[in-house]
XYZ file of C-alpha atoms in Angstrom:
183
model
C 133.895 193.787 47.850
C 134.428 195.384 44.080
C 135.447 193.517 40.892
C 138.890 194.479 40.964
C 139.128 194.001 44.649
C 137.781 189.742 44.411
C 140.138 189.527 41.239
C 143.603 189.952 43.454
C 142.000 188.264 46.304
C 141.277 185.491 44.248
C 144.891 185.548 42.704
C 146.096 185.884 46.047
C 144.012 182.661 47.659
C 145.814 180.646 44.433
C 149.466 181.999 44.993
C 149.431 180.824 49.046
C 147.334 178.240 48.081
C 150.590 177.241 45.602
C 153.242 177.996 48.702
C 151.469 175.665 51.341
C 151.461 172.576 49.338
C 154.652 173.731 48.646
C 155.969 173.846 51.911
C 154.345 170.509 52.977
C 156.366 168.585 50.695
C 159.632 170.633 52.778
C 158.425 170.148 56.100
C 158.436 166.334 54.809
C 161.645 166.135 53.817
C 163.126 168.627 56.261
C 160.539 166.820 58.804
C 159.819 169.795 60.598
C 156.267 167.696 62.493
C 155.383 170.925 64.953
C 155.285 173.616 61.764
C 153.213 170.635 59.639
C 150.544 169.930 61.780
C 149.979 173.782 61.312
C 149.145 174.319 57.670
C 146.439 172.031 59.249
C 143.301 173.577 60.684
C 142.847 172.641 64.559
C 140.262 170.352 64.349
C 141.710 168.013 61.185
C 140.292 164.736 61.288
C 142.993 162.647 60.950
C 140.775 158.889 61.555
C 137.406 157.724 61.983
C 137.149 157.883 65.508
C 140.893 160.887 65.553
C 141.229 164.849 65.228
C 143.783 167.462 65.747
C 147.151 168.141 65.044
C 147.711 165.675 68.264
C 146.573 163.287 67.025
C 147.879 163.474 63.074
C 150.929 164.783 64.395
C 151.389 160.738 65.963
C 150.360 159.626 62.292
C 153.167 161.427 60.404
C 155.434 160.789 63.171
C 154.542 156.788 62.861
C 155.029 156.711 59.571
C 157.965 159.413 59.055
C 160.130 156.695 61.402
C 159.609 153.884 58.165
C 162.071 156.463 56.354
C 164.978 157.950 56.915
C 165.117 160.581 53.817
C 162.414 162.035 51.455
C 162.117 164.371 48.798
C 159.096 165.655 47.207
C 158.808 167.902 43.903
C 155.613 170.046 43.819
C 154.324 169.219 39.878
C 151.206 170.623 38.214
C 148.043 172.083 40.233
C 144.756 172.408 39.799
C 142.455 174.517 42.719
C 138.323 174.701 42.594
C 137.190 177.526 44.505
C 133.857 176.733 45.594
C 133.873 180.542 48.072
C 136.236 183.214 48.838
C 137.766 180.951 51.729
C 137.198 177.337 50.669
C 138.700 175.449 48.589
C 139.622 172.012 46.237
C 142.562 170.972 45.007
C 144.383 168.020 43.059
C 148.143 168.224 43.196
C 150.760 165.783 41.058
C 154.103 164.844 42.760
C 157.346 162.231 42.275
C 158.393 161.584 45.666
C 161.465 159.709 46.430
C 162.072 157.715 49.705
C 165.221 156.113 51.576
C 163.655 152.834 52.725
C 166.731 150.606 54.134
C 168.256 149.412 51.077
C 165.220 151.186 48.553
C 165.706 154.033 47.154
C 161.584 154.084 46.797
C 160.198 156.512 43.401
C 156.774 156.931 43.444
C 153.938 160.036 41.241
C 151.215 160.561 43.101
C 148.395 162.848 43.664
C 146.723 164.612 46.607
C 143.081 165.486 46.869
C 143.445 168.455 48.615
C 140.202 170.497 50.340
C 141.579 174.322 52.319
C 140.241 176.446 54.292
C 140.960 180.386 54.941
C 141.198 181.108 58.675
C 142.080 184.379 59.827
C 143.589 185.083 56.872
C 145.365 182.246 56.375
C 144.870 178.823 53.462
C 145.360 175.227 55.854
C 144.540 171.863 54.550
C 141.424 170.912 56.042
C 142.106 167.148 54.011
C 144.371 166.143 51.938
C 144.521 162.033 50.737
C 147.224 160.789 48.842
C 146.342 158.580 45.708
C 148.743 156.000 43.994
C 149.749 156.285 39.596
C 152.998 154.130 41.464
C 156.084 153.133 43.310
C 158.692 151.054 43.479
C 162.702 150.711 43.697
C 164.579 153.220 41.362
C 165.667 149.776 40.244
C 163.033 148.704 38.235
C 160.093 150.071 36.472
C 156.402 150.332 37.112
C 155.058 149.643 33.924
C 151.944 146.512 34.035
C 149.495 146.500 35.728
C 150.942 146.039 39.380
C 152.465 149.646 39.540
C 153.043 150.159 42.639
C 155.789 147.588 43.840
C 156.208 149.182 47.666
C 154.824 147.671 50.771
C 154.566 151.264 52.907
C 151.773 151.949 49.619
C 148.076 150.880 49.167
C 147.791 149.478 45.437
C 147.639 152.419 42.081
C 144.116 154.034 41.971
C 145.365 156.620 39.347
C 144.923 157.283 37.010
C 142.094 153.856 35.931
C 140.332 155.834 38.542
C 139.136 158.941 36.131
C 135.995 158.821 34.170
C 137.914 159.968 30.580
C 140.841 157.707 31.222
C 138.548 154.979 31.714
C 137.099 155.811 28.130
C 139.281 156.925 26.350
C 141.412 153.195 26.674
C 138.022 151.227 26.358
C 137.799 152.856 22.123
C 138.759 149.815 20.207
C 141.305 151.823 18.264
C 143.463 152.894 21.140
C 142.875 148.869 22.755
C 145.028 148.457 18.882
C 147.360 151.166 19.290
C 148.112 150.028 23.099
C 148.502 146.071 21.688
C 151.011 147.246 18.713
C 152.958 149.540 21.013
C 153.375 146.554 23.501
C 154.008 143.963 20.541
C 157.035 146.206 19.011
C 158.852 146.573 23.244
C-alpha cells in the first residue's frame, strides 16, 4: 500500500471508529440490543468465564433493565493505532439515566479496544471509568463524586499520573485551598 493509500485508510479508519462509538450510544438509548452486540467481535470477553454475543446481550439487558431512559452524548475521542487493523481509544461521554425518581448524570471515560475485521471496525473490549455520577438535584463536588448505587467509585481523573502530579505541586494545593475558602 502506498503512502497516500495508507493515509486515506487511516482517515477512513478514524471516522469509522468514531461512528462506531457514536452508534454504540444510540443503540443503548434506543435499546437496540441486537445491533449493539454486533458492534463487538463475536468472541468478546464479557466476564472472566463468559464470552460471546449471547453473554454480552445478557449482561447488557440486565444493565438496561435498571433504568428506563438514557441519553449518551459523545465527546472527546482520542484513537491510537497499534497497526492498520488494531487500535485503542479513550472517549468522554456525558450520560444521563432515568432511575426511578432520580435523573442521574454521569461524566465517564470509555477505555476501548478496536479491531478491523472484513473491513469493518468493531469493539474488542470497552471499560467504563467514572468521573462522577449523581442525581441532577445534587452536585458532584467533594471526594465522593459517585453517588449512584449502580455505578462504581470514581476512578478518573485521579488515575492519571499527570493529574496527581499537578495537584501534588504546592502552588496548586494553595490555589485550590484559596478557591475552596472563597466558596
